[in-house]
Amino acid sequence: TVMKLEQEDLKKLDLLKDNKDTFLKELGQIKYNEILLDERNDKALDIFEKLKQQEKSIIKELEEKYGRGSVNVDTGEFTPE
């Protein structure tokens, strides 16, 4: 025979369902944020590569102009090797 659940038991089941739904929404939000973070990371790596290329280009240009050495960017002084 079929039995009817008590109201208290139905509330427990509803609460469990609500908690599962909240959990799944949170998990989805976390995954979405991971995707956005991956995209930001990829863009940052692209910028980093461009900065490295820019650095190499400037170093080459300065070496051709001043020779090998070191530069103090704060004072603008060049010290040859």
mmCIF file with all atom_site columns, C-alpha atoms in Angstrom:
data_model
loop_
_atom_site.group_PDB
_atom_site.id
_atom_site.type_symbol
_atom_site.label_atom_id
_atom_site.label_alt_id
_atom_site.label_comp_id
_atom_site.label_asym_id
_atom_site.label_entity_id
_atom_site.label_seq_id
_atom_site.pdbx_PDB_ins_code
_atom_site.Cartn_x
_atom_site.Cartn_y
_atom_site.Cartn_z
_atom_site.occupancy
_atom_site.B_iso_or_equiv
_atom_site.pdbx_formal_charge
_atom_site.auth_seq_id
_atom_site.auth_comp_id
_atom_site.auth_asym_id
_atom_site.auth_atom_id
_atom_site.pdbx_PDB_model_num
ATOM 1  C CA . THR A 1 1  ? 0.000  0.000  0.000   1.00 0.00 ? 1  THR A CA 1
ATOM 2  C CA . VAL A 1 2  ? 1.057  3.559  -0.644  1.00 0.00 ? 2  VAL A CA 1
ATOM 3  C CA . MET A 1 3  ? 1.855  5.665  2.409   1.00 0.00 ? 3  MET A CA 1
ATOM 4  C CA . LYS A 1 4  ? 1.784  9.431  2.605   1.00 0.00 ? 4  LYS A CA 1
ATOM 5  C CA . LEU A 1 5  ? 4.951  11.066 3.926   1.00 0.00 ? 5  LEU A CA 1
ATOM 6  C CA . GLU A 1 6  ? 4.637  13.309 6.937   1.00 0.00 ? 6  GLU A CA 1
ATOM 7  C CA . GLN A 1 7  ? 4.971  17.059 6.352   1.00 0.00 ? 7  GLN A CA 1
ATOM 8  C CA . GLU A 1 8  ? 8.229  17.173 8.344   1.00 0.00 ? 8  GLU A CA 1
ATOM 9  C CA . ASP A 1 9  ? 9.781  14.512 6.101   1.00 0.00 ? 9  ASP A CA 1
ATOM 10 C CA . LEU A 1 10 ? 8.621  16.358 2.966   1.00 0.00 ? 10 LEU A CA 1
ATOM 11 C CA . LYS A 1 11 ? 10.276 19.531 4.300   1.00 0.00 ? 11 LYS A CA 1
ATOM 12 C CA . LYS A 1 12 ? 13.550 17.647 4.812   1.00 0.00 ? 12 LYS A CA 1
ATOM 13 C CA . LEU A 1 13 ? 13.417 16.373 1.240   1.00 0.00 ? 13 LEU A CA 1
ATOM 14 C CA . ASP A 1 14 ? 12.610 19.863 -0.091  1.00 0.00 ? 14 ASP A CA 1
ATOM 15 C CA . LEU A 1 15 ? 15.500 21.344 1.893   1.00 0.00 ? 15 LEU A CA 1
ATOM 16 C CA . LEU A 1 16 ? 17.836 18.669 0.539   1.00 0.00 ? 16 LEU A CA 1
ATOM 17 C CA . LYS A 1 17 ? 16.706 19.429 -3.023  1.00 0.00 ? 17 LYS A CA 1
ATOM 18 C CA . ASP A 1 18 ? 17.181 23.176 -2.463  1.00 0.00 ? 18 ASP A CA 1
ATOM 19 C CA . ASN A 1 19 ? 20.664 22.590 -1.041  1.00 0.00 ? 19 ASN A CA 1
ATOM 20 C CA . LYS A 1 20 ? 21.601 20.419 -4.017  1.00 0.00 ? 20 LYS A CA 1
ATOM 21 C CA . ASP A 1 21 ? 20.326 23.084 -6.418  1.00 0.00 ? 21 ASP A CA 1
ATOM 22 C CA . THR A 1 22 ? 22.354 25.753 -4.600  1.00 0.00 ? 22 THR A CA 1
ATOM 23 C CA . PHE A 1 23 ? 25.419 23.531 -4.722  1.00 0.00 ? 23 PHE A CA 1
ATOM 24 C CA . LEU A 1 24 ? 25.036 22.932 -8.467  1.00 0.00 ? 24 LEU A CA 1
ATOM 25 C CA . LYS A 1 25 ? 24.615 26.655 -9.130  1.00 0.00 ? 25 LYS A CA 1
ATOM 26 C CA . GLU A 1 26 ? 27.757 27.370 -7.090  1.00 0.00 ? 26 GLU A CA 1
ATOM 27 C CA . LEU A 1 27 ? 29.672 24.650 -8.928  1.00 0.00 ? 27 LEU A CA 1
ATOM 28 C CA . GLY A 1 28 ? 28.549 26.116 -12.255 1.00 0.00 ? 28 GLY A CA 1
ATOM 29 C CA . GLN A 1 29 ? 29.652 29.590 -11.161 1.00 0.00 ? 29 GLN A CA 1
ATOM 30 C CA . ILE A 1 30 ? 33.051 28.227 -10.127 1.00 0.00 ? 30 ILE A CA 1
ATOM 31 C CA . LYS A 1 31 ? 33.487 26.520 -13.491 1.00 0.00 ? 31 LYS A CA 1
ATOM 32 C CA . TYR A 1 32 ? 32.446 29.688 -15.308 1.00 0.00 ? 32 TYR A CA 1
ATOM 33 C CA . ASN A 1 33 ? 34.975 31.696 -13.286 1.00 0.00 ? 33 ASN A CA 1
ATOM 34 C CA . GLU A 1 34 ? 37.668 29.127 -14.133 1.00 0.00 ? 34 GLU A CA 1
ATOM 35 C CA . ILE A 1 35 ? 36.956 29.639 -17.831 1.00 0.00 ? 35 ILE A CA 1
ATOM 36 C CA . LEU A 1 36 ? 37.196 33.411 -17.453 1.00 0.00 ? 36 LEU A CA 1
ATOM 37 C CA . LEU A 1 37 ? 40.408 33.055 -15.469 1.00 0.00 ? 37 LEU A CA 1
ATOM 38 C CA . ASP A 1 38 ? 41.895 30.801 -18.165 1.00 0.00 ? 38 ASP A CA 1
ATOM 39 C CA . GLU A 1 39 ? 41.052 33.443 -20.775 1.00 0.00 ? 39 GLU A CA 1
ATOM 40 C CA . ARG A 1 40 ? 42.670 36.168 -18.664 1.00 0.00 ? 40 ARG A CA 1
ATOM 41 C CA . ASN A 1 41 ? 45.715 33.970 -18.140 1.00 0.00 ? 41 ASN A CA 1
ATOM 42 C CA . ASP A 1 42 ? 46.051 33.381 -21.895 1.00 0.00 ? 42 ASP A CA 1
ATOM 43 C CA . LYS A 1 43 ? 45.848 37.142 -22.550 1.00 0.00 ? 43 LYS A CA 1
ATOM 44 C CA . ALA A 1 44 ? 48.433 37.822 -19.837 1.00 0.00 ? 44 ALA A CA 1
ATOM 45 C CA . LEU A 1 45 ? 50.788 35.254 -21.383 1.00 0.00 ? 45 LEU A CA 1
ATOM 46 C CA . ASP A 1 46 ? 50.364 36.921 -24.779 1.00 0.00 ? 46 ASP A CA 1
ATOM 47 C CA . ILE A 1 47 ? 51.246 40.287 -23.236 1.00 0.00 ? 47 ILE A CA 1
ATOM 48 C CA . PHE A 1 48 ? 54.238 38.716 -21.494 1.00 0.00 ? 48 PHE A CA 1
ATOM 49 C CA . GLU A 1 49 ? 55.522 37.341 -24.797 1.00 0.00 ? 49 GLU A CA 1
ATOM 50 C CA . LYS A 1 50 ? 55.143 40.766 -26.414 1.00 0.00 ? 50 LYS A CA 1
ATOM 51 C CA . LEU A 1 51 ? 57.032 42.359 -23.510 1.00 0.00 ? 51 LEU A CA 1
ATOM 52 C CA . LYS A 1 52 ? 59.883 39.870 -23.893 1.00 0.00 ? 52 LYS A CA 1
ATOM 53 C CA . GLN A 1 53 ? 60.094 40.644 -27.604 1.00 0.00 ? 53 GLN A CA 1
ATOM 54 C CA . GLN A 1 54 ? 60.023 44.371 -26.872 1.00 0.00 ? 54 GLN A CA 1
ATOM 55 C CA . GLU A 1 55 ? 62.795 43.927 -24.289 1.00 0.00 ? 55 GLU A CA 1
ATOM 56 C CA . LYS A 1 56 ? 64.967 41.983 -26.753 1.00 0.00 ? 56 LYS A CA 1
ATOM 57 C CA . SER A 1 57 ? 64.435 44.625 -29.401 1.00 0.00 ? 57 SER A CA 1
ATOM 58 C CA . ILE A 1 58 ? 65.366 47.494 -27.069 1.00 0.00 ? 58 ILE A CA 1
ATOM 59 C CA . ILE A 1 59 ? 68.428 45.639 -25.752 1.00 0.00 ? 59 ILE A CA 1
ATOM 60 C CA . LYS A 1 60 ? 69.603 44.980 -29.315 1.00 0.00 ? 60 LYS A CA 1
ATOM 61 C CA . GLU A 1 61 ? 69.030 48.624 -30.262 1.00 0.00 ? 61 GLU A CA 1
ATOM 62 C CA . LEU A 1 62 ? 70.934 49.907 -27.205 1.00 0.00 ? 62 LEU A CA 1
ATOM 63 C CA . GLU A 1 63 ? 73.802 47.459 -27.733 1.00 0.00 ? 63 GLU A CA 1
ATOM 64 C CA . GLU A 1 64 ? 74.155 48.637 -31.330 1.00 0.00 ? 64 GLU A CA 1
ATOM 65 C CA . LYS A 1 65 ? 74.209 52.247 -30.153 1.00 0.00 ? 65 LYS A CA 1
ATOM 66 C CA . TYR A 1 66 ? 76.260 52.013 -26.927 1.00 0.00 ? 66 TYR A CA 1
ATOM 67 C CA . GLY A 1 67 ? 77.868 48.560 -26.989 1.00 0.00 ? 67 GLY A CA 1
ATOM 68 C CA . ARG A 1 68 ? 77.456 45.855 -24.349 1.00 0.00 ? 68 ARG A CA 1
ATOM 69 C CA . GLY A 1 69 ? 76.949 46.994 -20.783 1.00 0.00 ? 69 GLY A CA 1
ATOM 70 C CA . SER A 1 70 ? 74.332 47.802 -18.214 1.00 0.00 ? 70 SER A CA 1
ATOM 71 C CA . VAL A 1 71 ? 71.873 50.650 -17.873 1.00 0.00 ? 71 VAL A CA 1
ATOM 72 C CA . ASN A 1 72 ? 70.600 52.272 -14.704 1.00 0.00 ? 72 ASN A CA 1
ATOM 73 C CA . VAL A 1 73 ? 67.096 53.218 -15.770 1.00 0.00 ? 73 VAL A CA 1
ATOM 74 C CA . ASP A 1 74 ? 66.626 55.509 -12.751 1.00 0.00 ? 74 ASP A CA 1
ATOM 75 C CA . THR A 1 75 ? 69.689 57.657 -13.516 1.00 0.00 ? 75 THR A CA 1
ATOM 76 C CA . GLY A 1 76 ? 69.929 57.089 -17.258 1.00 0.00 ? 76 GLY A CA 1
ATOM 77 C CA . GLU A 1 77 ? 73.562 56.050 -16.919 1.00 0.00 ? 77 GLU A CA 1
ATOM 78 C CA . PHE A 1 78 ? 75.214 53.424 -19.096 1.00 0.00 ? 78 PHE A CA 1
ATOM 79 C CA . THR A 1 79 ? 78.159 51.413 -17.814 1.00 0.00 ? 79 THR A CA 1
ATOM 80 C CA . PRO A 1 80 ? 80.118 49.576 -20.509 1.00 0.00 ? 80 PRO A CA 1
ATOM 81 C CA . GLU A 1 81 ? 81.382 46.038 -19.894 1.00 0.00 ? 81 GLU A CA 1
#
